[in-house]
mmCIF file of C-alpha atoms in Angstrom:
data_model
loop_
_atom_site.group_PDB
_atom_site.id
_atom_site.type_symbol
_atom_site.label_atom_id
_atom_site.label_comp_id
_atom_site.label_asym_id
_atom_site.label_seq_id
_atom_site.Cartn_x
_atom_site.Cartn_y
_atom_site.Cartn_z
ATOM 1 C CA MET A 1210 0.321 0.165 -0.117
ATOM 2 C CA SER A 1211 0.980 3.408 -0.906
ATOM 3 C CA PHE A 1212 0.189 6.929 0.482
ATOM 4 C CA ALA A 1213 -1.744 7.731 -2.189
ATOM 5 C CA GLN A 1214 -4.077 4.321 -1.233
ATOM 6 C CA LEU A 1215 -5.099 6.019 1.529
ATOM 7 C CA ASN A 1216 -7.223 8.369 0.026
ATOM 8 C CA LEU A 1217 -5.627 11.851 2.891
ATOM 9 C CA ALA A 1218 -5.802 15.119 1.511
ATOM 10 C CA PRO A 1219 -3.834 16.772 -1.360
ATOM 11 C CA GLU A 1220 -1.898 19.196 0.941
ATOM 12 C CA ILE A 1221 -1.590 16.351 3.569
ATOM 13 C CA GLU A 1222 0.065 13.425 0.634
ATOM 14 C CA ARG A 1223 1.946 16.513 -0.957
ATOM 15 C CA ALA A 1224 3.362 17.263 2.497
ATOM 16 C CA VAL A 1225 4.013 13.313 3.357
ATOM 17 C CA GLU A 1226 5.525 13.244 -0.187
ATOM 18 C CA GLU A 1227 8.143 16.540 0.762
ATOM 19 C CA GLU A 1228 9.588 14.156 3.538
ATOM 20 C CA GLY A 1229 10.594 11.718 1.240
ATOM 21 C CA TYR A 1230 7.624 8.678 2.187
ATOM 22 C CA GLU A 1231 6.228 6.716 -0.242
ATOM 23 C CA THR A 1232 5.090 3.371 2.098
ATOM 24 C CA PRO A 1233 3.012 3.409 4.963
ATOM 25 C CA THR A 1234 3.945 1.159 8.613
ATOM 26 C CA PRO A 1235 2.248 -1.324 9.840
ATOM 27 C CA ILE A 1236 0.147 0.877 12.555
ATOM 28 C CA GLN A 1237 0.066 4.352 9.981
ATOM 29 C CA GLU A 1238 -1.506 1.706 7.157
ATOM 30 C CA GLY A 1239 -3.890 -0.818 10.287
ATOM 31 C CA ALA A 1240 -4.938 3.390 11.627
ATOM 32 C CA ILE A 1241 -5.512 5.756 9.592
ATOM 33 C CA PRO A 1242 -8.483 4.114 7.406
ATOM 34 C CA GLY A 1243 -10.115 3.776 10.383
ATOM 35 C CA VAL A 1244 -10.187 7.081 12.043
ATOM 36 C CA LEU A 1245 -10.820 8.567 9.395
ATOM 37 C CA ALA A 1246 -13.736 6.616 9.144
ATOM 38 C CA GLY A 1247 -14.708 8.115 12.476
ATOM 39 C CA ARG A 1248 -14.063 4.775 14.497
ATOM 40 C CA ASP A 1249 -12.660 5.165 18.139
ATOM 41 C CA LEU A 1250 -9.446 3.469 17.706
ATOM 42 C CA ILE A 1251 -6.949 1.291 20.476
ATOM 43 C CA GLY A 1252 -3.199 1.604 18.813
ATOM 44 C CA CYS A 1253 -1.039 -1.280 20.609
ATOM 45 C CA ALA A 1254 2.406 0.303 19.063
ATOM 46 C CA GLN A 1255 5.700 0.737 20.367
ATOM 47 C CA THR A 1256 8.065 3.281 20.290
ATOM 48 C CA GLY A 1257 9.295 3.614 16.782
ATOM 49 C CA THR A 1258 7.421 2.703 14.855
ATOM 50 C CA GLY A 1259 4.777 5.903 12.877
ATOM 51 C CA LYS A 1260 2.135 5.704 15.506
ATOM 52 C CA THR A 1261 2.629 9.598 15.462
ATOM 53 C CA ALA A 1262 1.914 10.060 11.910
ATOM 54 C CA ALA A 1263 -0.725 7.446 12.270
ATOM 55 C CA PHE A 1264 -2.745 9.939 14.034
ATOM 56 C CA THR A 1265 -1.603 13.140 12.689
ATOM 57 C CA LEU A 1266 -2.924 12.607 9.579
ATOM 58 C CA PRO A 1267 -6.689 11.556 9.643
ATOM 59 C CA ILE A 1268 -7.199 14.443 11.974
ATOM 60 C CA LEU A 1269 -5.481 16.936 10.119
ATOM 61 C CA HIS A 1270 -7.044 15.374 7.021
ATOM 62 C CA ARG A 1271 -10.867 16.443 9.718
ATOM 63 C CA LEU A 1272 -10.168 18.935 10.683
ATOM 64 C CA ARG A 1273 -9.255 20.874 6.807
ATOM 65 C CA ALA A 1274 -12.439 22.501 6.261
ATOM 66 C CA GLY A 1275 -14.814 23.944 9.442
ATOM 67 C CA THR A 1276 -14.580 26.708 11.528
ATOM 68 C CA ARG A 1277 -12.030 27.325 12.219
ATOM 69 C CA GLY A 1278 -10.525 28.816 15.890
ATOM 70 C CA ARG A 1279 -13.005 27.090 17.978
ATOM 71 C CA LEU A 1280 -11.004 23.923 19.582
ATOM 72 C CA ARG A 1281 -11.480 20.842 17.707
ATOM 73 C CA ALA A 1282 -8.942 17.915 18.889
ATOM 74 C CA LEU A 1283 -6.366 17.623 21.907
ATOM 75 C CA ILE A 1284 -3.752 15.102 21.980
ATOM 76 C CA LEU A 1285 -2.825 14.600 25.529
ATOM 77 C CA THR A 1286 1.197 12.826 26.045
ATOM 78 C CA PRO A 1287 2.496 12.281 28.771
ATOM 79 C CA THR A 1288 5.747 14.952 28.792
ATOM 80 C CA ARG A 1289 6.688 17.851 27.799
ATOM 81 C CA GLU A 1290 8.972 16.303 25.501
ATOM 82 C CA LEU A 1291 7.123 13.474 23.573
ATOM 83 C CA ALA A 1292 3.933 17.086 22.851
ATOM 84 C CA LEU A 1293 6.581 18.914 21.373
ATOM 85 C CA GLN A 1294 6.869 16.213 18.534
ATOM 86 C CA VAL A 1295 3.593 15.379 18.561
ATOM 87 C CA ALA A 1296 3.440 19.431 17.772
ATOM 88 C CA GLU A 1297 6.360 19.290 15.302
ATOM 89 C CA SER A 1298 4.639 16.416 13.342
ATOM 90 C CA LEU A 1299 1.340 18.979 13.073
ATOM 91 C CA ARG A 1300 3.665 21.452 11.556
ATOM 92 C CA VAL A 1301 5.427 19.218 9.018
ATOM 93 C CA TYR A 1302 2.576 17.378 7.195
ATOM 94 C CA GLY A 1303 0.026 20.117 7.865
ATOM 95 C CA ARG A 1304 1.875 22.964 6.830
ATOM 96 C CA HIS A 1305 -0.245 23.591 3.675
ATOM 97 C CA LEU A 1306 -3.525 23.262 5.632
ATOM 98 C CA ARG A 1307 -4.610 26.744 7.363
ATOM 99 C CA LEU A 1308 -5.073 25.368 11.025
ATOM 100 C CA ASP A 1309 -3.672 26.754 14.329
ATOM 101 C CA ALA A 1310 -2.039 23.881 16.977
ATOM 102 C CA ALA A 1311 -1.020 25.046 20.128
ATOM 103 C CA VAL A 1312 1.366 23.120 22.599
ATOM 104 C CA VAL A 1313 0.783 23.646 26.465
ATOM 105 C CA HIS A 1314 3.097 21.987 28.665
ATOM 106 C CA GLY A 1315 4.824 22.689 31.951
ATOM 107 C CA GLY A 1316 8.732 24.153 33.489
ATOM 108 C CA VAL A 1317 7.362 27.303 31.069
ATOM 109 C CA GLY A 1318 5.601 30.667 32.368
ATOM 110 C CA LEU A 1319 1.305 30.267 32.419
ATOM 111 C CA GLU A 1320 0.636 33.537 30.924
ATOM 112 C CA PRO A 1321 1.914 33.152 27.473
ATOM 113 C CA GLN A 1322 0.053 29.557 27.171
ATOM 114 C CA GLN A 1323 -2.819 31.550 28.191
ATOM 115 C CA ALA A 1324 -2.763 34.470 26.216
ATOM 116 C CA ARG A 1325 -1.992 31.748 22.944
ATOM 117 C CA LEU A 1326 -5.343 29.101 23.883
ATOM 118 C CA ARG A 1327 -7.560 32.580 23.860
ATOM 119 C CA ARG A 1328 -6.696 33.788 20.332
ATOM 120 C CA GLY A 1329 -7.810 30.357 18.976
ATOM 121 C CA VAL A 1330 -6.733 26.956 18.396
ATOM 122 C CA ASP A 1331 -7.912 23.689 16.323
ATOM 123 C CA LEU A 1332 -5.431 21.446 17.747
ATOM 124 C CA LEU A 1333 -3.828 21.254 21.315
ATOM 125 C CA VAL A 1334 -1.225 19.030 22.470
ATOM 126 C CA ALA A 1335 -1.270 19.118 26.342
ATOM 127 C CA THR A 1336 -0.108 16.835 28.907
ATOM 128 C CA PRO A 1337 -2.074 15.975 31.866
ATOM 129 C CA GLY A 1338 -1.117 18.341 34.503
ATOM 130 C CA ARG A 1339 -1.041 22.154 32.698
ATOM 131 C CA LEU A 1340 -4.110 21.700 30.648
ATOM 132 C CA LEU A 1341 -5.696 21.238 34.172
ATOM 133 C CA ASP A 1342 -4.413 24.168 35.158
ATOM 134 C CA LEU A 1343 -4.989 25.635 32.119
ATOM 135 C CA MET A 1344 -8.261 24.613 32.028
ATOM 136 C CA GLY A 1345 -9.272 25.271 36.167
ATOM 137 C CA ARG A 1346 -8.396 29.569 34.919
ATOM 138 C CA GLY A 1347 -11.195 28.846 32.345
ATOM 139 C CA CYS A 1348 -9.003 28.903 29.338
ATOM 140 C CA VAL A 1349 -10.309 25.370 27.784
ATOM 141 C CA ASP A 1350 -13.656 25.314 25.743
ATOM 142 C CA PHE A 1351 -13.806 22.164 24.407
ATOM 143 C CA ARG A 1352 -17.276 22.741 23.048
ATOM 144 C CA SER A 1353 -16.420 21.838 19.831
ATOM 145 C CA LEU A 1354 -14.011 18.871 20.094
ATOM 146 C CA GLU A 1355 -14.680 16.384 17.417
ATOM 147 C CA VAL A 1356 -10.878 13.751 18.388
ATOM 148 C CA LEU A 1357 -9.686 13.247 21.986
ATOM 149 C CA VAL A 1358 -5.834 11.547 21.255
ATOM 150 C CA LEU A 1359 -4.334 9.842 24.664
ATOM 151 C CA ASP A 1360 -0.601 9.071 23.336
ATOM 152 C CA GLU A 1361 1.675 6.662 25.140
ATOM 153 C CA ALA A 1362 -1.164 5.615 27.470
ATOM 154 C CA ASP A 1363 1.298 3.308 29.694
ATOM 155 C CA ARG A 1364 3.756 5.841 30.009
ATOM 156 C CA MET A 1365 1.008 8.036 31.649
ATOM 157 C CA LEU A 1366 0.029 5.391 33.701
ATOM 158 C CA ASP A 1367 3.693 5.252 34.742
ATOM 159 C CA MET A 1368 3.848 8.578 35.476
ATOM 160 C CA GLY A 1369 0.770 8.609 37.678
ATOM 161 C CA PHE A 1370 -1.439 10.546 35.074
ATOM 162 C CA ILE A 1371 -4.319 8.127 35.235
ATOM 163 C CA LYS A 1372 -6.498 10.469 37.029
ATOM 164 C CA ASP A 1373 -5.777 13.943 36.070
ATOM 165 C CA VAL A 1374 -6.850 11.814 32.506
ATOM 166 C CA ARG A 1375 -10.452 11.074 33.371
ATOM 167 C CA ARG A 1376 -10.684 13.915 34.774
ATOM 168 C CA ILE A 1377 -10.009 15.274 31.702
ATOM 169 C CA VAL A 1378 -11.802 13.721 29.337
ATOM 170 C CA ALA A 1379 -15.175 13.708 31.585
ATOM 171 C CA ALA A 1380 -14.634 17.156 30.596
ATOM 172 C CA THR A 1381 -15.215 16.693 26.714
ATOM 173 C CA PRO A 1382 -18.467 16.026 25.068
ATOM 174 C CA SER A 1383 -19.528 12.381 24.909
ATOM 175 C CA ARG A 1384 -19.978 12.528 21.610
ATOM 176 C CA ARG A 1385 -16.501 11.959 20.196
ATOM 177 C CA GLN A 1386 -13.849 10.108 18.601
ATOM 178 C CA THR A 1387 -11.306 8.889 20.540
ATOM 179 C CA LEU A 1388 -7.821 7.227 20.532
ATOM 180 C CA LEU A 1389 -5.493 5.560 22.273
ATOM 181 C CA PHE A 1390 -2.412 4.550 21.894
ATOM 182 C CA SER A 1391 -0.054 2.428 24.346
ATOM 183 C CA ALA A 1392 3.098 0.000 23.699
ATOM 184 C CA THR A 1393 1.506 -1.859 26.727
ATOM 185 C CA MET A 1394 -1.855 -3.112 27.958
ATOM 186 C CA PRO A 1395 -1.418 -3.185 31.353
ATOM 187 C CA ASP A 1396 -4.947 -3.887 33.447
ATOM 188 C CA GLU A 1397 -5.813 -0.302 34.007
ATOM 189 C CA ILE A 1398 -4.964 1.557 30.928
ATOM 190 C CA ARG A 1399 -7.767 -1.672 29.266
ATOM 191 C CA ARG A 1400 -10.239 -0.508 31.871
ATOM 192 C CA LEU A 1401 -9.580 3.024 30.775
ATOM 193 C CA ALA A 1402 -10.399 1.938 27.074
ATOM 194 C CA ARG A 1403 -13.578 0.309 28.006
ATOM 195 C CA GLU A 1404 -14.981 3.674 29.658
ATOM 196 C CA ILE A 1405 -14.205 5.900 27.041
ATOM 197 C CA LEU A 1406 -14.034 3.861 24.006
ATOM 198 C CA ARG A 1407 -16.643 3.004 21.916
ATOM 199 C CA ASP A 1408 -17.222 0.282 19.465
ATOM 200 C CA PRO A 1409 -13.092 0.348 18.889
ATOM 201 C CA VAL A 1410 -10.876 -0.557 16.395
ATOM 202 C CA ASN A 1411 -8.231 -2.562 17.658
ATOM 203 C CA VAL A 1412 -4.858 -2.370 15.354
ATOM 204 C CA GLU A 1413 -1.795 -4.166 17.250
ATOM 205 C CA VAL A 1414 1.963 -4.667 15.036
ATOM 206 C CA ALA A 1415 4.165 -6.973 16.544
ATOM 207 C CA PRO A 1416 6.866 -6.110 17.846
ATOM 208 C CA ARG A 1417 10.052 -6.238 15.429
ATOM 209 C CA ARG A 1418 13.109 -7.896 15.824
ATOM 210 C CA SER A 1419 16.030 -5.885 16.655
ATOM 211 C CA ALA A 1420 19.168 -4.728 16.426
ATOM 212 C CA PRO A 1421 21.253 -3.126 19.015
ATOM 213 C CA ALA A 1422 23.922 -0.620 17.931
ATOM 214 C CA ALA A 1423 27.212 -3.016 16.117
ATOM 215 C CA GLY A 1424 29.190 -0.187 18.877
ATOM 216 C CA VAL A 1425 26.754 -2.129 21.966
ATOM 217 C CA ARG A 1426 29.258 -4.604 23.947
ATOM 218 C CA GLN A 1427 26.873 -6.551 25.623
ATOM 219 C CA THR A 1428 27.353 -8.296 29.113
ATOM 220 C CA LEU A 1429 26.006 -11.080 31.718
ATOM 221 C CA PHE A 1430 26.900 -11.225 34.632
ATOM 222 C CA PRO A 1431 25.203 -14.040 36.974
ATOM 223 C CA VAL A 1432 24.427 -13.237 40.270
ATOM 224 C CA ALA A 1433 22.900 -14.394 43.526
ATOM 225 C CA SER A 1434 19.731 -12.310 43.968
ATOM 226 C CA GLY A 1435 21.287 -10.564 46.829
ATOM 227 C CA ARG A 1436 23.950 -9.594 45.879
ATOM 228 C CA LYS A 1437 23.412 -7.730 43.600
ATOM 229 C CA ARG A 1438 23.564 -4.251 44.979
ATOM 230 C CA ASP A 1439 27.129 -5.144 45.716
ATOM 231 C CA LEU A 1440 28.111 -6.363 42.163
ATOM 232 C CA LEU A 1441 27.127 -3.233 41.350
ATOM 233 C CA ALA A 1442 28.621 -0.787 42.820
ATOM 234 C CA HIS A 1443 31.328 -3.030 42.920
ATOM 235 C CA LEU A 1444 31.593 -2.591 38.585
ATOM 236 C CA LEU A 1445 30.553 0.943 39.447
ATOM 237 C CA GLU A 1446 33.979 1.196 41.350
ATOM 238 C CA THR A 1447 36.458 -0.489 38.909
ATOM 239 C CA GLU A 1448 34.858 -0.765 35.072
ATOM 240 C CA ALA A 1449 32.068 1.725 34.933
ATOM 241 C CA ARG A 1450 33.138 4.790 35.473
ATOM 242 C CA GLY A 1451 31.852 7.045 32.900
ATOM 243 C CA LEU A 1452 28.491 8.109 33.021
ATOM 244 C CA THR A 1453 26.102 4.900 33.961
ATOM 245 C CA LEU A 1454 22.831 4.802 33.123
ATOM 246 C CA VAL A 1455 20.874 2.163 35.481
ATOM 247 C CA PHE A 1456 17.558 0.152 34.878
ATOM 248 C CA THR A 1457 15.343 -1.335 37.191
ATOM 249 C CA ARG A 1458 12.389 -2.617 36.882
ATOM 250 C CA THR A 1459 9.647 -0.498 39.176
ATOM 251 C CA LYS A 1460 10.033 3.095 40.823
ATOM 252 C CA HIS A 1461 10.567 1.276 44.463
ATOM 253 C CA GLY A 1462 13.082 -0.524 43.526
ATOM 254 C CA ALA A 1463 14.794 2.944 41.555
ATOM 255 C CA ASN A 1464 14.312 4.567 44.879
ATOM 256 C CA ARG A 1465 15.603 1.843 47.218
ATOM 257 C CA LEU A 1466 18.587 1.306 45.087
ATOM 258 C CA ALA A 1467 19.661 5.322 44.593
ATOM 259 C CA ARG A 1468 19.823 4.917 48.054
ATOM 260 C CA ASP A 1469 21.670 2.602 48.523
ATOM 261 C CA LEU A 1470 23.821 3.627 45.915
ATOM 262 C CA GLU A 1471 24.263 7.100 47.258
ATOM 263 C CA GLY A 1472 25.018 5.219 51.185
ATOM 264 C CA ARG A 1473 27.672 3.865 49.804
ATOM 265 C CA GLY A 1474 29.540 7.418 48.351
ATOM 266 C CA HIS A 1475 28.462 7.436 44.289
ATOM 267 C CA SER A 1476 26.611 10.665 43.403
ATOM 268 C CA VAL A 1477 22.675 9.326 41.865
ATOM 269 C CA ALA A 1478 20.079 11.319 40.200
ATOM 270 C CA VAL A 1479 16.604 9.216 40.017
ATOM 271 C CA LEU A 1480 13.928 9.526 37.045
ATOM 272 C CA HIS A 1481 10.385 7.929 37.659
ATOM 273 C CA GLY A 1482 6.657 8.515 37.052
ATOM 274 C CA ASN A 1483 6.807 9.978 40.842
ATOM 275 C CA ARG A 1484 8.776 13.081 40.120
ATOM 276 C CA SER A 1485 7.480 15.873 39.853
ATOM 277 C CA GLN A 1486 8.527 18.074 36.507
ATOM 278 C CA SER A 1487 10.963 20.066 38.196
ATOM 279 C CA GLN A 1488 12.531 16.701 39.997
ATOM 280 C CA ARG A 1489 12.948 15.042 36.389
ATOM 281 C CA THR A 1490 14.152 18.264 34.583
ATOM 282 C CA HIS A 1491 16.630 19.077 37.683
ATOM 283 C CA ALA A 1492 17.788 15.147 37.359
ATOM 284 C CA LEU A 1493 18.393 15.309 33.175
ATOM 285 C CA ALA A 1494 20.358 18.472 33.263
ATOM 286 C CA SER A 1495 22.742 17.405 36.477
ATOM 287 C CA PHE A 1496 23.494 14.099 35.324
ATOM 288 C CA ARG A 1497 23.929 15.685 30.973
ATOM 289 C CA GLY A 1498 26.676 18.385 32.712
ATOM 290 C CA GLY A 1499 27.905 14.816 34.712
ATOM 291 C CA ARG A 1500 27.647 16.684 38.256
ATOM 292 C CA THR A 1501 25.743 13.601 39.143
ATOM 293 C CA ARG A 1502 27.548 10.358 36.758
ATOM 294 C CA VAL A 1503 24.546 7.631 37.937
ATOM 295 C CA MET A 1504 21.303 7.460 36.903
ATOM 296 C CA VAL A 1505 18.878 4.920 38.625
ATOM 297 C CA ALA A 1506 15.643 4.883 36.006
ATOM 298 C CA THR A 1507 12.297 2.810 35.309
ATOM 299 C CA ASP A 1508 11.777 2.082 31.797
ATOM 300 C CA ILE A 1509 8.885 4.130 30.727
ATOM 301 C CA ALA A 1510 10.380 7.478 32.386
ATOM 302 C CA GLY A 1511 13.385 6.270 30.826
ATOM 303 C CA ARG A 1512 12.099 7.081 27.389
ATOM 304 C CA GLY A 1513 12.849 10.716 27.269
ATOM 305 C CA ILE A 1514 16.519 10.198 28.177
ATOM 306 C CA ASP A 1515 18.531 12.075 25.129
ATOM 307 C CA VAL A 1516 22.149 12.482 26.463
ATOM 308 C CA ASP A 1517 25.077 12.264 24.934
ATOM 309 C CA GLY A 1518 28.043 10.740 26.045
ATOM 310 C CA ILE A 1519 26.715 7.274 28.581
ATOM 311 C CA SER A 1520 29.710 5.065 28.343
ATOM 312 C CA HIS A 1521 27.591 2.286 30.696
ATOM 313 C CA VAL A 1522 23.736 1.296 30.686
ATOM 314 C CA VAL A 1523 23.211 -1.866 33.609
ATOM 315 C CA ASN A 1524 20.505 -3.626 33.896
ATOM 316 C CA PHE A 1525 19.863 -4.226 37.475
ATOM 317 C CA ASP A 1526 16.258 -5.356 36.830
ATOM 318 C CA LEU A 1527 15.851 -6.798 33.334
ATOM 319 C CA PRO A 1528 13.279 -5.292 31.748
ATOM 320 C CA ASN A 1529 9.570 -8.025 30.828
ATOM 321 C CA VAL A 1530 9.644 -6.788 27.633
ATOM 322 C CA PRO A 1531 12.074 -7.980 25.444
ATOM 323 C CA GLU A 1532 12.261 -5.278 23.307
ATOM 324 C CA ASP A 1533 12.823 -2.350 26.358
ATOM 325 C CA TYR A 1534 16.011 -4.195 26.657
ATOM 326 C CA VAL A 1535 16.512 -2.553 23.037
ATOM 327 C CA HIS A 1536 15.684 0.328 24.008
ATOM 328 C CA ARG A 1537 17.271 0.556 27.281
ATOM 329 C CA ILE A 1538 21.359 -0.155 25.277
ATOM 330 C CA GLY A 1539 20.877 2.260 22.768
ATOM 331 C CA ARG A 1540 21.286 5.232 25.542
ATOM 332 C CA THR A 1541 24.901 4.095 25.117
ATOM 333 C CA ALA A 1542 27.226 4.113 21.795
ATOM 334 C CA ARG A 1543 25.474 6.808 20.519
ATOM 335 C CA ALA A 1544 26.252 8.273 16.911
ATOM 336 C CA GLY A 1545 28.785 5.614 16.181
ATOM 337 C CA ALA A 1546 30.819 5.814 18.921
ATOM 338 C CA THR A 1547 31.447 2.413 21.660
ATOM 339 C CA GLY A 1548 29.477 1.324 25.313
ATOM 340 C CA ASP A 1549 28.620 -0.747 27.070
ATOM 341 C CA ALA A 1550 25.996 -2.814 27.868
ATOM 342 C CA ILE A 1551 25.540 -5.077 31.059
ATOM 343 C CA SER A 1552 22.779 -6.859 32.722
ATOM 344 C CA LEU A 1553 22.856 -8.833 36.530
ATOM 345 C CA VAL A 1554 21.685 -11.619 35.905
ATOM 346 C CA SER A 1555 19.601 -14.234 38.849
ATOM 347 C CA PRO A 1556 18.795 -17.814 38.198
ATOM 348 C CA GLU A 1557 14.325 -16.709 38.310
ATOM 349 C CA ASP A 1558 15.670 -14.319 35.294
ATOM 350 C CA HIS A 1559 15.977 -17.232 32.833
ATOM 351 C CA PRO A 1560 12.911 -16.381 30.853
ATOM 352 C CA HIS A 1561 13.504 -12.857 30.703
ATOM 353 C CA VAL A 1562 17.464 -14.096 28.544
ATOM 354 C CA ARG A 1563 15.753 -16.304 26.333
ATOM 355 C CA GLY A 1564 12.992 -13.523 24.963
ATOM 356 C CA ILE A 1565 15.783 -11.240 24.627
ATOM 357 C CA GLU A 1566 18.178 -13.670 23.020
ATOM 358 C CA THR A 1567 15.778 -14.569 21.193
ATOM 359 C CA LEU A 1568 14.882 -11.773 19.822
ATOM 360 C CA ILE A 1569 18.768 -10.004 18.838
ATOM 361 C CA GLY A 1570 18.972 -13.045 16.969
ATOM 362 C CA HIS A 1571 21.622 -13.789 19.761
ATOM 363 C CA THR A 1572 23.370 -15.548 22.840
ATOM 364 C CA ILE A 1573 25.004 -12.963 24.877
ATOM 365 C CA GLU A 1574 28.075 -12.898 26.591
ATOM 366 C CA ARG A 1575 28.592 -14.372 30.431
ATOM 367 C CA ARG A 1576 31.023 -13.036 33.111
ATOM 368 C CA VAL A 1577 31.119 -14.575 35.734
ATOM 369 C CA MET A 1578 33.192 -11.916 38.125
ATOM 370 C CA GLN A 1579 34.569 -13.897 41.696
ATOM 371 C CA GLY A 1580 32.956 -14.146 44.490
ATOM 372 C CA PHE A 1581 29.474 -12.578 43.388
ATOM 373 C CA ALA A 1582 28.198 -15.756 40.874
ATOM 374 C CA ALA A 1583 24.509 -17.536 41.484
ATOM 375 C CA GLY A 1584 26.390 -21.439 41.470
ATOM 376 C CA PRO A 1585 25.473 -24.091 39.383
ATOM 377 C CA GLY A 1586 23.763 -23.793 36.068
ATOM 378 C CA MET A 1587 24.097 -20.250 35.940
ATOM 379 C CA ALA A 1588 27.346 -19.171 35.039
ATOM 380 C CA GLY A 1589 29.567 -21.384 33.229
ATOM 381 C CA PRO A 1590 33.452 -21.462 34.397
ATOM 382 C CA SER A 1591 34.144 -21.198 37.818
ATOM 383 C CA ALA A 1592 36.933 -18.114 39.128
ATOM 384 C CA SER A 1593 39.101 -21.163 39.742
ATOM 385 C CA SER A 1594 38.629 -23.293 35.988
ATOM 386 C CA PRO A 1595 41.896 -23.080 34.118
ATOM 387 C CA THR A 1596 40.189 -20.325 31.897
ATOM 388 C CA VAL A 1597 40.460 -18.128 34.315
ATOM 389 C CA ALA A 1598 44.600 -19.671 35.940
ATOM 390 C CA ARG A 1599 45.109 -18.702 31.692
ATOM 391 C CA ALA A 1600 43.819 -15.728 32.119
ATOM 392 C CA ARG A 1601 44.965 -14.824 35.425
ATOM 393 C CA ALA A 1602 49.327 -15.708 33.670
ATOM 394 C CA ALA A 1603 48.766 -13.132 31.018
ATOM 395 C CA GLY A 1604 48.275 -10.543 33.672
ATOM 396 C CA GLY A 1605 44.433 -10.306 33.131
ATOM 397 C CA PRO A 1606 43.436 -7.280 35.335
ATOM 398 C CA ARG A 1607 40.069 -8.965 37.082
ATOM 399 C CA PRO A 1608 39.270 -12.972 38.099
ATOM 400 C CA VAL A 1609 36.567 -12.905 35.031
ATOM 401 C CA ALA A 1610 35.997 -16.167 33.390
ATOM 402 C CA ARG A 1611 33.921 -15.092 29.548
ATOM 403 C CA VAL A 1612 31.730 -17.675 28.932
ATOM 404 C CA ALA A 1613 29.881 -17.487 24.866
ATOM 405 C CA ALA A 1614 27.288 -20.370 26.787
ATOM 406 C CA ARG A 1615 23.475 -20.295 26.556
ATOM 407 C CA PHE A 1616 21.557 -20.896 29.398
ATOM 408 C CA ARG A 1617 20.022 -23.982 29.308
ATOM 409 C CA GLY A 1618 16.197 -24.256 27.783
ATOM 410 C CA HIS A 1619 17.049 -21.491 24.742
ATOM 411 C CA GLY A 1620 15.435 -21.942 21.330
ATOM 412 C CA ALA A 1621 16.385 -21.320 18.494
ATOM 413 C CA PRO A 1622 16.443 -17.037 16.707
ATOM 414 C CA ARG A 1623 13.354 -16.532 15.015
ATOM 415 C CA ARG A 1624 13.012 -14.414 12.239
ATOM 416 C CA GLY A 1625 12.749 -10.758 11.851
ATOM 417 C CA TRP A 1626 10.622 -8.348 10.542
ATOM 418 C CA ALA A 1627 11.189 -6.624 8.253
ATOM 419 C CA VAL A 1628 11.917 -2.254 8.854
ATOM 420 C CA ARG A 1629 10.777 0.105 6.677
ATOM 421 C CA ARG A 1630 11.156 4.090 6.710
ATOM 422 C CA ARG A 1631 8.719 4.882 8.445
ATOM 423 C CA ALA A 1632 6.936 8.817 8.417
#
């Protein structure tokens, strides 16, 4: 299918062509016809699949005719960074249309945003907290609203915005088109979808096979569950001496780990959904500027981390979703540089390792750090094995065995999905 077959307005099709896109991605091909037909929609797709254009293109098509200067489409995003990205998509693809889009988010003054809304807009991109502030000041009129989009709904859940989202949805007209996009579908998001969508079209894009950047050196360290913090502290003192990004599975786990590392003398910043916008901004600025050497983050909050010069990514907890592993380690080795991705793996992590290695199509090298190994069947050769003895004789700096053996029960890698250029 080509973009021409989607029957978008000529002005929009022209803008797409000017950007060099000819073929829609799977999420665009699946979602755009339903949105054009006025259906509610659930789009389940990972970041980087072209999902932003999957809703901005048909919304621009719908709003190109009609009364201007009245708010007709609202797009909610979890972060300022994503709001600006969506607003840029509207600007690029709507460049040949006479539509007025605005973006409102926290971290800046309210007054300019109030003045902007009072002048009238056709489309509004907003973060939940700032939108509620503006609604409380009487600056937002939803009476003409036709389309509501919740973008990255799972991330809004992780960041604690779902109550705010429900308040905003309740203030919009019941006769509206609602589009919900989410990389994952936890139970709370499914409940929300059942409450606010009517007979939605479901579009789910299977994650394609992912390949980490060539410059990323990937290593698994088998470790007993109770020794993970000790091993991480050891690695931060011996190997991971540059900017280091550490991922945990939960917000509370991130807080506990950060306190432990601070108690050991490390400078640590924390990034997760319970942090305020000002706290997140300060943490990122401190990490980016090198004033804080270690950042501890959760997956969904970590999507917004765009920092050059990260030398090490450490998976303190392996992610539940294999694709998140690739997203995590992609924070290092950027722009042709090299970097290290270290995973601390306990026996209970075997299923996660199998899923990751199946996704990336190869086995990740194992290293055994003396004194931290998880026990038989997990680590490969012991620190006293001939392999390590030869390494010591050769002047190796650490009592480490390097092995490249599979965990038991791994299957053959699956074939991946082709990667296409995306709008």
